Structures are given as C-alpha cells and as structure tokens.
Amino acid sequence: MDVVHTKYLSIRSDIYMAIQDCEAVSFTTDIWTSLQMEAYLTVTSHFITGDWRLESFVLETKKMEDSHTADHIARELTEIICEWDIPSSKIVSVVHDNAANMVACTNQLVQQPRWGKMKGVRCAGHTLQLCINSALKQDPICRTVAAARRMVSHFKKSAKATTALQEQQKQQNVPLHKLVQDVVTRWNSVYLMLDRLIEQKGPVSAVLTDESVSKRSDRDLELSTSQWRTAEDIVAVLKPMITLTELLSQENNASLSATVPMLMNIKKRHLVVHEDDSRTTKIIKTTLSDEMDRRWELKGPGLEISVYISAAVLDPRFKKLSFLSDDQRDEAYSVVAELAESLTDRSCQEESDTVDPGPTAPKQDAVMAMLLASDEDEEEQDETSEMKVYLKDFTKCNGGPLEWWKKNEDRYPKLSRVAKRFHSIPSTSTPSERIFSKAGFIANKSRSALFPTNVNKLVFLAHNFRRIRQPQVQ
C-alpha cells in the first residue's frame, strides 16, 4: 500500500491546489453499499477551471459507521470540506437524491455558516424518474407493466423458450435482441423493457402460442390486444422523457442551466393533452405534467429566483427565459446582476485587505463621488451594465455554455464569475453514483479485509488518476 499511499498524496495535492485556484465548487454525494454490506459515503467535487474546463474529482469515500441520519451525514460532509480547506465563499451547492435523510441533511447545511450560501439541489434524473414512476402506477398502466414483467420473466427463466425465441427471430427477420427485464433501481428500465417487447412482439407471441414449446399456463402470459396498445402508448409518451434523462445525466455537459428550460419545452411540446389521445396517453401526460410542476415547483412563487433559473440566465441558449412572465424575467435578471456585483465587491475587498491601506484619501474620493452623482450618471451606467449588454448579445452558442463563456469572458468579467459558479452545478448526482460500479470492484469479496482508509484511497485513485491534468497545477 506504500505505492498507493504515495500516489494518493500526490494526486490529492494536485486536486487540492486546483480547488484552491477555482472560482467556486459544487458537490454531489450519495451513499452506497459494498458486497460486504458496508455503507460508504462518497463525495465528488465539480468546478470550472480558469480556461473554462469542467472538472470532476472524487474527494472522499467514508465508511458510515452509524445510522444514516441527516445529522450524521451533515457531520461527515462538513468534516470533508474542512479537511480540504474549502472556503465557505466558494461552496455553491450539494446535489443529492430525493431520500428524506439527504434532503434533511442539506436543509441543515444551509443553516450552517461553514457552508456559506450553499443550495441543496435534488438530482434531476432521480426526480424525473419519480415523476415517471407516478405515471406508471396509474391504472391500467400498472397492470400492463406487471403483465409485461411476468412475460419477460418467463423467458428469462426458461432456456427452452429463449431458444425458441431465437429461432422465431430468425424466421421473422427480427433483430436478435434479448428481452430486457426491468429493475426497480435502474432508471428507464420499464421503458426499455416495453420498447424491446414491442420490437419482439411477433417472435414472443409465436413462442407463447406454440404448444410444442409453451404449456397452457404459459400461453396465458401473452398480452391482450388492449395491453399491447397500452404498452405502445407508454413507450410513445416516455421516449422523450428518457432522452431528457440521458441529456441531464451527461457528465461532461450536464449543467443545471438546461433543466427547467428543457422541462418547460417538454411540457409545452410533448405533454399537452389532445382530444384524439388515447385514455392511457392522457393519463400519462397529465400525471407527468402535474408531477413535474409539483416536484420542481414550476408554478409556485419564487421560481424566478431559484438556482435553476439563475443558471439558465447565464446559459446563452436559454437566457431569454421565454417561459416566464415579463416581471419574472426582470426579477431573474436582477438576481444574477446583483450577485455579480456582490462577488466583484467581495473580490475587491479581499484584494484591498491584502494591501497596505495607506492614506484614507481614496475613501474620501469615493464618498464625494457618491454625493455628487447625478441621475443621468445612473441611467448611463444602467444602459451599459453587463447584464443589459449580455441580454442583447446574439453571439451563437455552438459549443455549449462553457465554450461560449471561454470566448466572451473578457467582455463580461463580472457575469463570467457568476457563470463559473452556476455552471459548476451538475443537474444530477450521477457523477457520484457512477463511482459505485468502480467501488464495487474494489470493495469486493476478495478484498473483504480492506481498511476503510484504503477503500477511500483506491476509489479516489480509480476515479481521479486519469482525470488529473498535471500541467494545470504548478
């Protein structure tokens, strides 16, 4: 373990310096269980570098000795940011799933001065899955899903049926795909199961009706005509939702800024109920739309000052906020502009604190300028403010928001600082969840004697080793 420890310290030092040099940092966190049924908390950091590159590094993997209460999780998270010397002024958000203990934990952290003005953000992917699950629980949708699940399970358990299915696929010139079994903990698995079943409808039906292959009880597994239609309706409505989940879960370009604009687009262009929609389609659309409104508070007061909208303002693709009213847009722009000014003032104050204040004349000059200022000066300043100019800027955003800000940072020095804060927030907690698969290979049965400190180092290296760019730190 000496080599592992040495490499761990080296990479940890590089990441430490990168975080100290960045404008702001966000976190994703989740709890996972090893094959030995030991619980671990993994924390991942996300920040934008000086050249507008999004970085994501695992900071810590801690064994959870006590129960997973909000208090315990909050203490562990606070201990981690203290170990990494992350200033409260740099902390932007903690992205987490919808578990009650994680929600309560971030509510606690918001109240703690050590976490500054941190925002708790619920994973968009997980929240979207909760919306989809609510729709799938409606009748007759739930009965069709259950029937499809039993059918797929039959083929998964029967080698004879599987062989016959392969023969039918060849005879009917259908893709040689295996059926997909849905898994409760896997996103989109019900959609994938139904979509594959529809593709394989001909071969599946042929096998179930073949008396030489299927028993009479097995033949009852065949979906009815109405159930097949219901399955087709489910797939048709859910397909764009699945695409949305995948887009929001992309690690390299999954900024929070796209979340609400995409939700609004999908509500406006896909979930509108039409008279000729089937009963199933109407149920799914209505449930999805209502759940999205409720879980993201899309119709509630305060949407315009939410972290989602502030992030969207700083994304050139969505800055028009066409889904908000005029008053809401003005308020959203004002929130971001005020934050830009406060960050600039704080930066100037920090710089002045590191320099000998010298004589007090500059302060006197500032007071005189304030006393002698005219209304015309304020109007001229307002018209040339960065936000005003930015909103009138139609420069194309072809490579994503980070590429756009990299090219235009010098034009908007104040807003660019705020952009680095909000674009550091992932829309989902997927980055932390992806660690689980790597961690599973580390904390496995053959390594059951690993100490938690070594699990931490190995998970750290497994994720960060190829990600750290040595030239970026001095």
C-alpha atoms as one frame of an Amber mdcrd trajectory, in Angstrom:
protein
   0.000   0.000   0.000   3.050   2.324   0.157   2.886   2.976  -3.587  -0.872
   3.589  -3.394  -0.423   5.992  -0.482   2.330   7.925  -2.252   0.280   8.277
  -5.434  -2.788   9.216  -3.404  -0.929  12.046  -1.653   0.497  13.311  -4.945
  -2.840  13.441  -6.761  -4.608  14.763  -3.674  -2.162  17.653  -3.593  -2.824
  18.449  -7.262  -6.580  18.400  -6.769  -6.283  20.470  -3.602  -4.416  23.191
  -5.490  -6.889  23.077  -8.377  -9.803  23.612  -5.974  -7.985  26.456  -4.209
  -7.451  28.144  -7.578 -11.028  27.761  -8.846 -13.801  30.357  -8.522 -16.395
  28.056  -6.969 -17.112  24.392  -6.298 -20.223  22.228  -6.124 -20.603  18.724
  -4.768 -22.535  15.560  -5.494 -22.925  12.930  -2.818 -24.593   9.595  -2.251
 -24.387   6.503  -0.064 -23.590   3.076  -1.489 -23.264  -0.408  -0.015 -20.365
  -2.798  -0.652 -20.683  -6.541  -1.218 -19.844  -6.941   2.472 -22.942  -4.823
   3.251 -20.805  -1.942   4.498 -22.134   1.542   3.790 -19.912   4.272   2.345
 -20.490   7.951   1.633 -18.767   9.274  -1.494 -18.371  12.989  -2.191 -17.439
  14.320  -5.633 -16.387  17.900  -6.386 -17.223  19.852  -9.555 -15.722  23.155
 -10.652 -14.797  25.246 -13.691 -11.091  25.870 -14.267  -9.511  29.133 -15.380
  -9.752  28.037 -19.026 -13.408  27.035 -18.647 -12.935  23.294 -18.380 -15.376
  21.357 -16.218 -13.539  19.158 -13.730 -14.960  16.405 -11.552 -12.921  14.739
  -8.809 -13.754  12.338  -6.005 -12.763  13.929  -2.708 -13.560  11.291  -0.142
 -15.175   7.917   0.440 -16.059   7.444   4.112 -17.410   4.396   5.831 -20.702
   5.156   7.551 -20.340   3.556  10.963 -23.536   4.977  12.441 -27.101   5.081
  11.142 -27.669   7.189   8.038 -29.400  10.077   9.765 -29.363  13.626   8.445
 -27.253  14.721  11.420 -24.633  12.054  10.781 -24.406  12.751   7.052 -24.167
  16.503   7.682 -21.290  15.977  10.116 -19.408  13.775   7.660 -19.853  16.272
   4.804 -18.723  19.158   6.969 -15.678  17.198   8.072 -14.753  16.518   4.447
 -14.884  20.157   3.309 -12.883  21.145   6.396 -10.225  18.528   5.597  -9.949
  20.007   2.106  -9.875  23.622   3.392 -12.686  24.684   1.051 -13.789  28.243
   1.955 -17.487  28.783   2.562 -17.456  31.569  -0.049 -16.612  29.029  -2.757
 -19.324  26.497  -1.952 -22.252  26.692  -4.373 -24.380  23.577  -3.972 -24.737
  19.970  -2.900 -26.581  17.762  -5.394 -28.282  14.714  -3.907 -31.125  12.263
  -4.470 -34.634  12.607  -3.046 -34.083  10.404   0.003 -35.579  12.017   3.098
 -32.296  11.877   5.032 -30.349  13.594   2.231 -32.972  16.320   1.867 -32.967
  16.903   5.646 -29.152  16.910   5.637 -28.859  19.704   3.059 -31.577  21.656
   4.877 -29.317  21.525   7.925 -26.207  22.528   5.990 -27.948  25.604   4.581
 -28.304  26.867   8.154 -24.613  26.403   8.992 -22.226  29.366   8.443 -19.451
  26.954   7.430 -21.406  26.184   4.258 -21.914  29.822   3.300 -24.815  30.374
   0.897 -24.898  26.776  -0.272 -28.019  25.482  -2.057 -29.328  21.945  -1.810
 -30.246  20.663  -5.284 -32.193  17.473  -5.873 -30.916  15.198  -8.616 -32.890
  15.980 -11.775 -32.562  12.430 -13.079 -33.868  10.883  -9.888 -36.678  13.430
  -9.640 -37.683  12.770 -13.238 -37.792   9.038 -12.509 -40.127   9.695  -9.585
 -42.423  11.558 -11.981 -42.331   8.644 -14.419 -42.926   6.119 -11.645 -46.007
   8.042 -10.531 -47.409   7.808 -14.057 -46.642   4.086 -14.256 -48.594   3.449
 -11.057 -51.845   4.600 -12.670 -54.413   2.044 -13.832 -54.498   0.383 -16.406
 -50.831   1.251 -16.955 -49.607  -0.586 -13.858 -51.461  -3.786 -14.842 -49.926
  -3.742 -18.310 -46.438  -3.227 -16.877 -46.967  -6.111 -14.423 -48.149  -8.397
 -17.235 -45.132  -7.462 -19.370 -42.838  -8.115 -16.417 -44.260 -11.636 -15.951
 -43.855 -12.360 -19.661 -40.199 -11.280 -19.730 -39.502 -13.183 -16.517 -40.824
 -16.362 -18.132 -38.335 -16.113 -20.999 -35.510 -15.253 -18.600 -36.175 -18.427
 -16.603 -36.858 -20.808 -19.482 -33.966 -21.929 -21.682 -36.437 -23.716 -23.966
 -38.492 -20.565 -24.501 -35.341 -18.495 -25.078 -34.088 -20.919 -27.738 -37.474
 -20.905 -29.440 -37.480 -17.106 -29.372 -34.146 -17.001 -31.164 -35.490 -19.310
 -33.871 -38.576 -17.146 -34.330 -36.413 -14.032 -34.566 -34.503 -15.575 -37.434
 -37.652 -16.770 -39.188 -39.388 -13.398 -38.887 -36.229 -11.413 -39.666 -36.428
  -9.555 -36.362 -33.261  -8.241 -34.652 -31.608 -10.910 -32.486 -32.068  -8.936
 -29.295 -32.612 -10.338 -25.842 -35.639  -9.299 -23.837 -34.988  -6.696 -21.137
 -36.084  -7.234 -17.544 -36.947  -4.086 -15.650 -35.050  -3.358 -12.429 -36.552
  -1.168  -9.723 -33.297   0.677  -9.015 -32.357   1.218 -12.662 -33.586   4.352
 -14.388 -35.715   3.913 -17.512 -35.809   0.130 -17.186 -39.608  -0.130 -17.579
 -39.409   1.860 -20.805 -36.559  -0.318 -22.083 -38.490  -3.480 -21.214 -41.650
  -2.387 -23.037 -39.771  -0.963 -26.013 -37.926  -4.254 -26.522 -41.125  -6.269
 -26.094 -42.851  -4.232 -28.791 -39.894  -4.817 -31.099 -40.096  -8.549 -30.388
 -43.904  -8.793 -30.363 -44.091 -11.195 -33.309 -41.494 -13.725 -32.100 -42.703
 -13.557 -28.479 -46.330 -14.173 -29.444 -45.317 -17.021 -31.751 -43.411 -18.771
 -28.952 -46.192 -18.381 -26.390 -48.807 -19.766 -28.781 -46.612 -22.720 -29.836
 -47.973 -25.758 -27.947 -44.734 -27.656 -28.512 -42.824 -25.016 -26.557 -45.231
 -23.405 -24.102 -47.522 -25.054 -21.592 -51.133 -23.950 -21.374 -50.363 -21.866
 -18.276 -47.520 -20.150 -20.152 -49.819 -19.222 -23.011 -51.809 -17.099 -20.575
 -48.760 -14.833 -20.302 -49.478 -13.355 -23.728 -50.565  -9.717 -23.545 -54.080
  -8.897 -24.698 -54.663  -6.603 -27.668 -55.540  -3.707 -25.356 -52.397  -4.321
 -23.277 -50.197  -4.212 -26.360 -51.824  -0.888 -27.287 -51.251   0.398 -23.770
 -47.591  -0.650 -23.941 -47.219   1.217 -27.233 -48.798   4.340 -25.724 -46.472
   4.175 -22.718 -43.384   3.920 -24.915 -44.540   6.761 -27.187 -45.035   9.180
 -24.282 -41.945   8.153 -22.312 -39.440   8.195 -25.181 -38.661  11.961 -24.986
 -38.552  11.678 -21.182 -35.852   9.032 -21.494 -33.883  11.250 -23.859 -34.209
  14.098 -21.355 -32.903  11.895 -18.536 -29.905  10.894 -20.643 -29.124  14.503
 -21.577 -29.289  15.672 -17.980 -27.065  12.790 -16.867 -24.187  13.562 -19.232
 -21.161  14.149 -17.053 -19.241  16.490 -19.342 -22.060  18.867 -20.271 -24.794
  18.393 -17.690 -25.078  21.880 -16.244 -28.111  22.738 -14.162 -28.899  25.545
 -16.608 -30.712  23.243 -19.033 -33.005  21.570 -16.506 -36.007  23.898 -16.239
 -35.912  25.120 -19.887 -35.969  21.500 -21.078 -38.762  20.621 -18.656 -40.801
  23.571 -19.903 -40.161  22.579 -23.511 -41.244  19.001 -22.957 -44.404  20.159
 -21.172 -45.275  22.617 -23.929 -44.385  20.484 -26.933 -44.954  16.908 -25.815
 -47.150  16.620 -22.738 -50.065  18.725 -23.962 -53.199  16.549 -23.967 -55.044
  16.324 -27.299 -58.618  15.214 -27.915 -57.563  12.273 -30.061 -55.114  10.933
 -27.456 -55.935   7.521 -26.034 -57.055   7.236 -22.415 -53.652   5.823 -21.475
 -51.816   8.664 -23.188 -53.939  11.274 -21.455 -53.329   9.692 -18.046 -49.555
   9.557 -18.526 -49.271  13.084 -19.917 -51.413  14.604 -17.170 -49.620  12.741
 -14.385 -46.159  13.606 -15.703 -47.022  17.266 -16.124 -48.579  17.546 -12.650
 -45.657  15.734 -11.013 -43.094  17.947 -12.743 -44.952  21.061 -11.594 -45.078
  19.769  -8.044 -41.541  18.454  -7.665 -39.806  21.411  -9.361 -42.368  23.979
  -8.154 -42.710  25.218 -11.729 -45.948  27.056 -10.998 -45.178  28.174  -7.478
 -43.967  31.594  -6.342 -40.230  32.098  -6.330 -39.331  30.103  -9.449 -37.643
  33.178 -10.920 -35.179  33.411  -8.014 -34.379  29.699  -7.910 -30.925  28.327
  -8.622 -32.308  26.666 -11.768 -33.368  29.977 -13.309 -30.191  31.804 -12.285
 -28.207  29.085 -14.052 -30.451  29.393 -17.135 -29.892  33.174 -17.258 -26.164
  32.509 -17.642 -26.656  29.987 -20.430 -26.788  31.888 -23.755 -29.122  29.215
 -25.144 -31.835  29.867 -22.563 -31.230  33.417 -21.288 -34.429  34.764 -22.887
 -36.482  32.754 -20.362 -39.443  32.772 -22.737 -41.428  30.533 -20.380 -41.536
  33.240 -17.668 -43.626  36.397 -17.457 -42.025  39.811 -18.010 -41.961  40.534
 -14.280 -40.437  37.142 -13.515 -37.731  37.640 -16.152 -36.824  41.073 -14.789
 -36.540  39.613 -11.302 -34.391  36.714 -12.546 -32.009  39.076 -14.351 -31.849
  41.343 -11.306 -30.905  38.439  -9.000 -27.975  37.439 -11.206 -26.821  41.035
 -11.764 -26.835  41.737  -8.027 -24.852  38.583  -7.350 -22.307  39.609  -9.991
 -21.867  42.980  -8.288 -21.582  41.448  -4.817 -18.921  38.981  -5.989 -16.976
  41.825  -7.580 -17.230  43.933  -4.418 -16.101  40.990  -2.309 -13.161  40.337
  -4.609 -12.105  43.985  -4.420 -12.405  43.911  -0.652 -10.271  40.763  -0.441
  -7.630  42.381  -2.627  -7.629  45.558  -0.553  -7.289  43.508   2.628  -4.015
  42.078   1.330  -2.579  45.518   0.512  -1.410  48.257   2.883  -4.418  50.600
   3.108  -2.178  53.691   3.191  -3.847  57.092   3.409  -7.629  57.413   3.612
  -7.924  59.785   0.643  -9.380  57.157  -1.774 -12.254  56.568   0.610 -12.894
  60.309   0.733 -12.906  60.422  -3.080 -15.461  57.592  -3.197 -17.716  59.431
  -0.744 -17.502  62.645  -2.776 -18.297  60.766  -5.991 -21.351  59.271  -4.339
 -22.569  62.655  -3.051 -22.101  64.400  -6.398 -23.569  61.614  -8.592 -26.458
  62.623 -10.886 -29.478  60.693 -12.169 -28.023  60.896 -15.676 -24.923  59.055
 -14.469 -27.055  56.230 -13.068 -29.116  55.926 -16.275 -25.964  55.814 -18.406
 -24.414  53.186 -16.140 -27.603  51.095 -16.239 -27.684  51.100 -20.040 -24.082
  49.943 -20.252 -24.305  47.353 -17.465 -23.002  43.908 -18.287 -26.436  42.325
 -17.911 -28.041  44.763 -20.351 -25.323  44.181 -22.927 -25.329  40.413 -22.345
 -29.069  40.125 -22.927 -28.693  41.942 -26.264 -25.764  39.757 -27.288 -26.769
  37.281 -30.015 -23.379  35.613 -30.400 -24.069  31.967 -31.238 -23.510  29.273
 -28.634 -22.429  26.331 -30.776 -20.114  24.513 -28.385 -22.172  24.773 -25.204
 -22.202  27.434 -22.469 -18.653  26.795 -21.239 -17.198  27.265 -24.708 -19.228
  30.459 -25.131 -18.060  31.932 -21.841 -14.468  30.995 -22.597 -14.644  33.170
 -25.717 -16.599  36.007 -24.096 -15.185  36.141 -20.565 -13.268  39.358 -21.217
 -16.444  41.094 -22.397 -18.371  40.180 -19.255 -15.859  39.917 -16.395 -18.476
  40.248 -13.655 -21.073  37.883 -15.104 -18.423  35.334 -16.017 -17.599  34.879
 -12.332 -21.237  34.083 -11.595 -21.337  31.786 -14.631 -18.481  29.738 -13.199
 -20.478  29.280 -10.010 -23.741  28.153 -11.560 -22.227  26.066 -14.351 -20.311
  24.077 -11.753 -23.627  22.594 -10.548 -24.401  19.208 -12.128 -28.057  18.594
 -12.884 -27.860  15.078 -11.437 -25.984  13.149  -8.762 -24.935  10.650 -11.454
 -21.211  11.500 -11.056 -21.254  10.123  -7.512 -23.429   7.172  -8.499 -21.005
   6.190 -11.266 -18.402   5.712  -8.569 -20.417   2.779  -7.210 -19.547   0.482
 -10.098 -15.843   1.200  -9.685 -16.100   0.870  -5.933 -17.797  -2.499  -6.350
 -14.666  -3.900  -7.969 -12.544  -2.501  -5.146 -14.543  -3.408  -2.027 -15.330
  -6.940  -3.231 -15.285 -10.352  -1.564 -11.626 -10.979  -2.353 -10.738  -7.708
  -0.617 -13.007  -8.040   2.377 -10.123  -7.197   4.752  -9.518  -3.730   3.278
  -9.492  -0.964   5.847 -11.880   1.938   5.128  -8.890   4.272   4.672  -7.576
   2.039   1.896 -11.012   1.799   0.275 -11.006   5.598   0.225  -7.586   5.787
  -1.432  -8.356   3.120  -4.033 -11.708   4.650  -5.011 -10.016   8.069  -5.108
  -7.285   6.828  -7.451  -9.631   4.761  -9.609 -11.680   7.854 -10.420  -9.085
  10.629 -10.379  -5.901   9.060 -11.750  -6.683   9.617 -15.440  -8.631  12.817
 -14.841  -5.983  14.930 -13.189  -4.119  17.076 -15.714  -0.659  17.645 -14.346
   0.016  20.808 -16.398  -2.995  22.597 -14.873  -1.325  22.931 -11.476   2.060
  24.361 -10.661
